[in-house]
Amino acid sequence: MNNTTCPYCGVGCGVTAQVQDQAIIAVSGDSDHPANRGRLCVKGSALHETTGTHDRLLQPQVDGVETGWEQALDSVSERLANIIERHGPRSVAMYLSGQLLTEDYYVANKLMKGFIGSSQVDTNSRLCMSSTVAGYKRAFGGDLMPCSYEDIDHAELMVLVGSNAAWNHPILFQRMTAAKTANPSLRVVVIDPRRTATSELADLHLSLKPGSDAVIFNALLVELERRGQIDRDYVEQHTEGLDAALAAAQRSVPDLSTAARLTDLPQADLDTLVDWFCNTEKTLTFFSQGINQSSSGTDKVNSIINCHLATARIGKPGMGPFSLTGQPNAMGGREVGGLANQLAAHMDFSSAENIDRVQRFWAAPNMATTEGLKAVELFSAIERGEIKAVWIMATNPVVSLPRASQVRAALEKCELVIVSECMTQTDTLELADIALPATTWAEKDGTVTNSDRRISRQRGLIPAPGAAKNDWWIICEVAKRLGFAESFSYTGPAAIFREHAALSGFENNGRRGFDISGLTEIGDHEYDALKPIQWPVNATAPLGTARLFTDGQFFTPSGKARLLPVEPSLPQQQPDKSYPLVVNTGRIRDQWHTMTRTGRAARLLQHRAEPFIELHPKDALRFDIAEGDIAVLENALGRYVARAQLSEAQRPGELFIPMHWNAQFTSAAISGDLIDAVVDPISGQPESKQGIASISALKTVWQARLITVSNATPPSEYWSRVPLQHCTSFRLAATNAVDDWSAWCSENLGRKPDLMLEDRNQGRFRGCSFKGDRLEWVLLIEPDQNLPELDWLDTQFARDSIDQDARRQLLAAREAGSSNCGAVICSCFQVRETEILAAIHAGTDSAEKLGEQLKCGTNCGSCLPELKALIAESAKEADHVSE
Ligand SMILES: Nc1nc2c(c(=O)[nH]1)N[C@H]1C(S)=C(S)[C@@H](COP(=O)(O)OP(=O)(O)OC[C@H]3O[C@@H](n4cnc5c(=O)[nH]c(N)nc54)[C@H](O)[C@@H]3O)O[C@H]1N2
Ligand SMILES: Nc1nc2c(c(=O)[nH]1)N[C@H]1C(S)=C(S)[C@@H](COP(=O)(O)OP(=O)(O)OC[C@H]3O[C@@H](n4cnc5c(=O)[nH]c(N)nc54)[C@H](O)[C@@H]3O)O[C@H]1N2
Ligand code: SF4
Ligand SMILES: [Mo]
């Protein structure tokens, strides 16, 4: 079976892979998978371009020396055992990831919490979903996402809060778009300070003051009551806490004019939202990182849930508070209890009964009995030297945690850093004492659970490269060496899955919502053939469950759901005189997190090729920054250097920067360097959406492109890297003048150019160098924008020899009229913004027509919102001109 699941976002699309000669040569959407019904977004459809042995970690390394597995595993277990003996079990930690498969996650958690006896296990889900987990637990008595994707087909109102689903959950967004086309009365509201590709679908976009979401939902609760919209019967029978929640809401947001003032929104827009919400029973509220990544994220989640509970909009088709999970297996990690405050199978440390139950089930000799430290605190404890060993798997904390440079410092100091990783170069791997090569997508077998609780199989379709091993295997081998062979001798992922399923049902008796006991007896073959299924799966629901709480029963002691009193609070990182701007961080369409995989597919780096800072033109004027300048963001924690992009999609005073770039791809643009380690007091989730900074232009005197066969980063104040097919393209910039470029080349690139063209008066220089007959590098100094085509240059690096004609062309100006600059909007067909705008100006006025003409948007459809936005913007410009 060549069906598997996409390893990127929580939509959890089914992928059908075409395998030839032990390699994936093409992918398409699995038409039987309920999450995507045959579609894939741009990242999913480039999956085959990111597999293979290139750039892979192929051999274990101990203290920088390649070893075999025996030695590496012995070193891991001996060093861990030694530290545990000297400092106790809580001195060792694991830092896991929502990109591990459930089976990997299960054994890692079991080893730490039951056998080593340390609950110092946390995961990158802390940075991602932990506020939702805490919010759901408070409201429902369990971490239970009530809805199903099919609810989109029934909804009459969809509110997206802090979610840019068009880019981050593209296939789900396409389903939303299709629902709106099929049902013109369906309304969409987007709540996001920025205008985004997602807000293109919105009938109403609330561009609120950052961090003020709870004000909106408190105002909504107040208005629901005032307008007689509370479902008193439901509230009475199935919930508790309305009075306190309402009192808190009324106290903090007595009326809509207060709400308008606190959120910086027109009162009329808030009124519209309230009207629509009051009049539409079938309302789905989607929320993601704009809500979670906040110092009051848990409260925000509950402020949303409050409105759904008060109106009984839960447990029925087309409605509910719907958290969009980020990672492919964020949900699976929550199931196994990967967070430091969870135990396993939706049990936690709050009850002695649960601890005892899990201990008996595992026959665990060293059961942890108290919570461990949450991610941000965990790394502080590493820095303080309290935690002496950390094993990091499938995450890149040196980039993704707040106060990133401090995380780096902590790992540099840490006595033992073990990193399980599939790629050969990441910011975190550079700090490993022991590096363990892991298999990754298409090589490993197991399950993942997506946003709507659907468990799908990832399948191993191609052999492991080099000596890479499956994460579950690596963990179990270490467990055996630590003396726990009996409890970690699994025959494979299916056996682990059976145990996980059994634990979910163990002494459950309907008390825990996560129950997949119906899969406990699954045979190896059935597991291999497992079709996507939504939990719970048990005796009452052998085929899975689409929607939770249909009977109004919850998992709190009283069986009633809880409304929570919420006092809205603003972000803790507040701009001031020194750092006057709010820094919003997030994702772009074509990159995945720290780019270790998507950064390898040349075409995925065409949409946004460089780290950038999006800012409002008013701020550009205020801080003397022009479009395309290299700009520097700075605060007390660090700096971020990237290219300025002016955009009216931003609110003045606020910037947006991508979270993706890191030391492998650019000189200094780690978003986490600007974010303080401020966390939500309940969930421990960091406030990654609201940093603060000052901005200034880097006074560059030269900018250049270097296209080279070498991967070594060139010495230049600013650099950013784009891997092409046959070479690497760097953008460079610096503030020191260069008098003699030829000398610069010999100093910095190892030799003088073999061919060069120079005009000192104009500041122009082009040079190239050969190794034998093959091209080695080309250096092109801008401001001269009229450079040879990048695609053409790339192909020259594949040639065994470069003829005279091509040599001349290398240094010649590009022919007038050809355009190879500007962002690629359609990554599938590599259609650039310039071509699209030209077509629009020539009269093409719909995305469909653009598709017919240029093919853009006709494959995965991820760029359709942008095509529509370009058409709309051009229309607006035309109106201005005619006015
Ligand atoms: N292309 C791509 N897709 C991805 C990922 C990726 O790396 N690349 N990662 C996956 C993962 S792990 C995750 S968690 C998801 C995240 O998916 P999203 O949550 O959609 O992603 P973000 O871009 O981080 O943030 C969403 C929006 O929150 C807005 N926001 C910022 N502050 C506020 C605020 O105070 N209030 C409100 N209402 N909105 C605010 C931002 O402007 C941004 O547009 O994406 C998943 N999908
Ligand atoms: N400023 C800011 N920071 C953020 C966010 C933000 O919006 N803004 N978002 C946060 C969120 S929501 C998230 S989810 C995190 C994501 O941040 P990270 O988890 O740090 O990001 P990834 O790049 O996905 O890291 C996954 C690593 O695992 C490796 N890998 C892939 N497959 C496997 C495998 O099968 N086994 C092993 N062992 N390794 C594998 C990859 O090569 C990669 O190095 O970032 C968080 N940080
Ligand atoms: S929407 Fe795209 S990235 Fe997300 S699972 Fe589907 S194909 Fe993968
Ligand atoms: Mo995430």
mmCIF file with all atom_site columns, C-alpha atoms and ligand atoms in Angstrom, residues 128 289 326-327 587 593, ligand 4:
data_model
loop_
_atom_site.group_PDB
_atom_site.id
_atom_site.type_symbol
_atom_site.label_atom_id
_atom_site.label_alt_id
_atom_site.label_comp_id
_atom_site.label_asym_id
_atom_site.label_entity_id
_atom_site.label_seq_id
_atom_site.pdbx_PDB_ins_code
_atom_site.Cartn_x
_atom_site.Cartn_y
_atom_site.Cartn_z
_atom_site.occupancy
_atom_site.B_iso_or_equiv
_atom_site.pdbx_formal_charge
_atom_site.auth_seq_id
_atom_site.auth_comp_id
_atom_site.auth_asym_id
_atom_site.auth_atom_id
_atom_site.pdbx_PDB_model_num
ATOM   1 C  CA . CYS A 1 128 ? 1.948  25.428 20.001 1.00 0.00 ? 128 CYS A CA 1
ATOM   2 C  CA . GLN A 1 289 ? -1.702 30.555 17.262 1.00 0.00 ? 289 GLN A CA 1
ATOM   3 C  CA . GLY A 1 326 ? -0.397 22.736 13.948 1.00 0.00 ? 326 GLY A CA 1
ATOM   4 C  CA . GLN A 1 327 ? 1.849  19.741 13.651 1.00 0.00 ? 327 GLN A CA 1
ATOM   5 C  CA . ARG A 1 587 ? 4.314  31.392 9.139  1.00 0.00 ? 587 ARG A CA 1
ATOM   6 C  CA . HIS A 1 593 ? 9.097  25.721 10.606 1.00 0.00 ? 593 HIS A CA 1
HETATM 7 MO MO . MO  B 2 .   ? 2.821  24.431 16.057 1.00 0.00 ? 4   MO  B MO 1
#
